[in-house]
Tab-separated table of C-alpha atoms in Angstrom:
chain	number	residue	atom	x	y	z
M	3	UNK	CA	-17.313	22.096	68.394
M	4	UNK	CA	-19.707	21.844	64.759
M	5	UNK	CA	-17.463	22.646	61.781
M	6	UNK	CA	-19.828	24.049	58.755
M	7	UNK	CA	-18.754	24.186	55.166
M	8	UNK	CA	-22.402	25.663	53.904
M	9	UNK	CA	-23.873	24.997	50.336
M	10	UNK	CA	-23.133	28.174	48.460
M	11	UNK	CA	-19.424	28.730	49.427
M	12	UNK	CA	-16.849	26.762	48.032
M	13	UNK	CA	-15.397	23.570	49.538
M	14	UNK	CA	-12.615	24.803	51.532
M	15	UNK	CA	-11.258	20.973	52.582
M	16	UNK	CA	-8.666	20.573	49.729
M	17	UNK	CA	-7.175	24.148	51.328
M	18	UNK	CA	-6.978	22.719	54.644
M	19	UNK	CA	-9.594	24.735	56.618
M	20	UNK	CA	-13.555	25.232	57.266
M	21	UNK	CA	-15.522	28.134	56.792
M	22	UNK	CA	-17.342	28.161	60.010
M	23	UNK	CA	-16.784	26.526	63.167
M	24	UNK	CA	-19.319	26.960	66.252
M	25	UNK	CA	-17.909	26.457	69.718
M	26	UNK	CA	-20.805	26.010	72.729
M	27	UNK	CA	-20.295	27.510	76.220
M	28	UNK	CA	-19.148	26.733	78.826
M	29	UNK	CA	-15.876	26.224	77.241
M	30	UNK	CA	-12.331	26.946	78.145
M	31	UNK	CA	-10.703	29.243	75.633
M	32	UNK	CA	-6.956	28.887	74.874
M	33	UNK	CA	-5.087	31.728	72.938
M	34	UNK	CA	-1.827	30.515	71.311
M	35	UNK	CA	0.750	33.827	70.284
M	36	UNK	CA	2.342	33.640	66.851
M	37	UNK	CA	4.204	30.639	66.143
M	38	UNK	CA	7.157	31.569	63.610
M	39	UNK	CA	9.420	28.834	62.019
M	40	UNK	CA	12.223	29.064	64.550
M	41	UNK	CA	13.433	26.332	66.391
M	42	UNK	CA	14.442	26.178	69.910
M	43	UNK	CA	17.573	27.888	69.425
M	44	UNK	CA	16.091	30.811	67.319
M	45	UNK	CA	17.221	29.463	63.954
M	46	UNK	CA	15.071	30.076	61.188
M	47	UNK	CA	15.748	28.195	57.528
M	48	UNK	CA	15.541	30.351	54.451
M	49	UNK	CA	13.071	27.684	53.190
M	50	UNK	CA	9.327	28.383	53.614
M	51	UNK	CA	8.333	25.194	53.467
M	52	UNK	CA	10.818	24.554	56.546
M	53	UNK	CA	9.563	27.466	58.323
M	54	UNK	CA	5.744	26.125	57.691
M	55	UNK	CA	6.619	22.871	59.383
M	56	UNK	CA	8.636	23.992	62.082
M	57	UNK	CA	5.808	26.565	62.974
M	58	UNK	CA	3.156	23.989	62.855
M	59	UNK	CA	5.144	21.921	65.405
M	60	UNK	CA	5.755	24.782	67.646
M	61	UNK	CA	1.526	25.415	67.703
M	62	UNK	CA	1.534	21.819	68.836
M	63	UNK	CA	4.068	22.150	71.548
M	64	UNK	CA	2.227	25.460	73.000
M	65	UNK	CA	-1.040	23.604	72.540
M	66	UNK	CA	0.454	20.546	74.457
M	67	UNK	CA	1.592	23.356	76.846
M	68	UNK	CA	-1.793	23.893	78.041
M	69	UNK	CA	-3.409	20.686	77.752
M	70	UNK	CA	-4.774	21.071	74.178
M	71	UNK	CA	-4.332	19.202	70.785
M	72	UNK	CA	-4.389	20.595	67.200
M	73	UNK	CA	-8.255	19.130	66.844
M	74	UNK	CA	-9.064	21.632	69.958
M	75	UNK	CA	-8.163	24.494	67.360
M	76	UNK	CA	-11.310	26.311	66.347
M	77	UNK	CA	-9.747	29.376	64.378
M	78	UNK	CA	-5.907	30.075	63.218
M	79	UNK	CA	-4.602	33.327	61.546
M	80	UNK	CA	-1.344	32.568	59.243
M	81	UNK	CA	0.840	35.660	58.037
M	82	UNK	CA	2.890	34.692	54.841
M	83	UNK	CA	5.619	37.206	53.515
M	84	UNK	CA	5.705	37.382	49.834
M	85	UNK	CA	2.638	35.572	49.321
M	86	UNK	CA	2.168	33.375	46.524
M	87	UNK	CA	0.117	30.490	44.794
M	88	UNK	CA	3.050	28.688	45.286
M	89	UNK	CA	3.385	29.399	49.147
M	90	UNK	CA	-0.215	28.849	49.295
M	91	UNK	CA	0.009	25.500	48.291
M	92	UNK	CA	2.912	24.431	51.035
M	93	UNK	CA	1.015	26.082	53.703
M	94	UNK	CA	-2.606	24.085	52.421
M	95	UNK	CA	-0.787	20.527	52.161
M	96	UNK	CA	0.402	21.610	55.530
M	97	UNK	CA	-2.634	22.017	57.388
M	98	UNK	CA	-4.185	19.049	55.530
M	99	UNK	CA	-1.426	16.801	56.710
M	100	UNK	CA	-1.810	18.273	60.440
M	101	UNK	CA	-5.447	17.641	60.216
M	102	UNK	CA	-6.038	14.681	58.319
M	103	UNK	CA	-9.214	13.382	58.411
M	104	UNK	CA	-10.423	15.799	61.181
M	105	UNK	CA	-12.276	18.572	60.482
M	106	UNK	CA	-10.239	21.427	59.751
M	107	UNK	CA	-10.078	25.098	61.878
M	108	UNK	CA	-11.754	28.242	60.382
M	109	UNK	CA	-8.386	30.133	58.780
M	110	UNK	CA	-7.816	33.401	57.616
M	111	UNK	CA	-4.289	34.111	55.737
M	112	UNK	CA	-3.095	37.698	55.543
M	113	UNK	CA	0.232	38.363	52.977
M	114	UNK	CA	2.233	40.801	54.909
M	115	UNK	CA	5.718	42.734	53.659
M	116	UNK	CA	7.520	41.263	56.706
M	117	UNK	CA	7.286	39.843	60.255
M	118	UNK	CA	9.078	40.187	63.713
M	119	UNK	CA	12.169	38.646	62.786
M	120	UNK	CA	14.601	39.140	59.911
M	121	UNK	CA	13.939	35.750	57.647
M	122	UNK	CA	10.810	35.161	59.105
M	123	UNK	CA	8.091	33.812	56.121
M	124	UNK	CA	5.554	32.418	58.299
M	125	UNK	CA	3.665	32.972	61.426
M	126	UNK	CA	0.618	31.151	62.831
M	127	UNK	CA	-1.990	31.915	65.981
M	128	UNK	CA	-4.470	29.667	67.398
M	129	UNK	CA	-7.769	30.169	69.627
M	130	UNK	CA	-8.663	26.716	70.796
M	131	UNK	CA	-11.785	25.694	72.716
M	132	UNK	CA	-12.147	22.706	74.852
M	133	UNK	CA	-15.725	21.765	76.710
M	134	UNK	CA	-15.614	23.377	80.451
M	135	UNK	CA	-15.477	19.998	82.638
M	136	UNK	CA	-17.304	20.144	86.051
């Protein structure tokens, strides 16, 4: 994959994402359903930061089940209940921590009034791309 942050657009790296990701075919695409902040027993913390951390852990678990890792992710979509600059800062820091020095995926953040479960504050879905090996 090629990660591009073109001149003329602000630098998104401090927020933990890239503007453009180009994936060349042939490739293996992996689609991960929205992962919330619930643990394996379905419990949700009341804390937004804890939910973000758990959701990203859940995302890594789902990727591993498909034989992928977070650096295979080309695009994420995040849903945040009661979005605010404070919640954006928590989410951005978590993305930066997860991707570290690796190029971060493209990202769309969608503020929402509610998610599937009572108390659910955050959800993230992902599309991963791996080169097809013959």
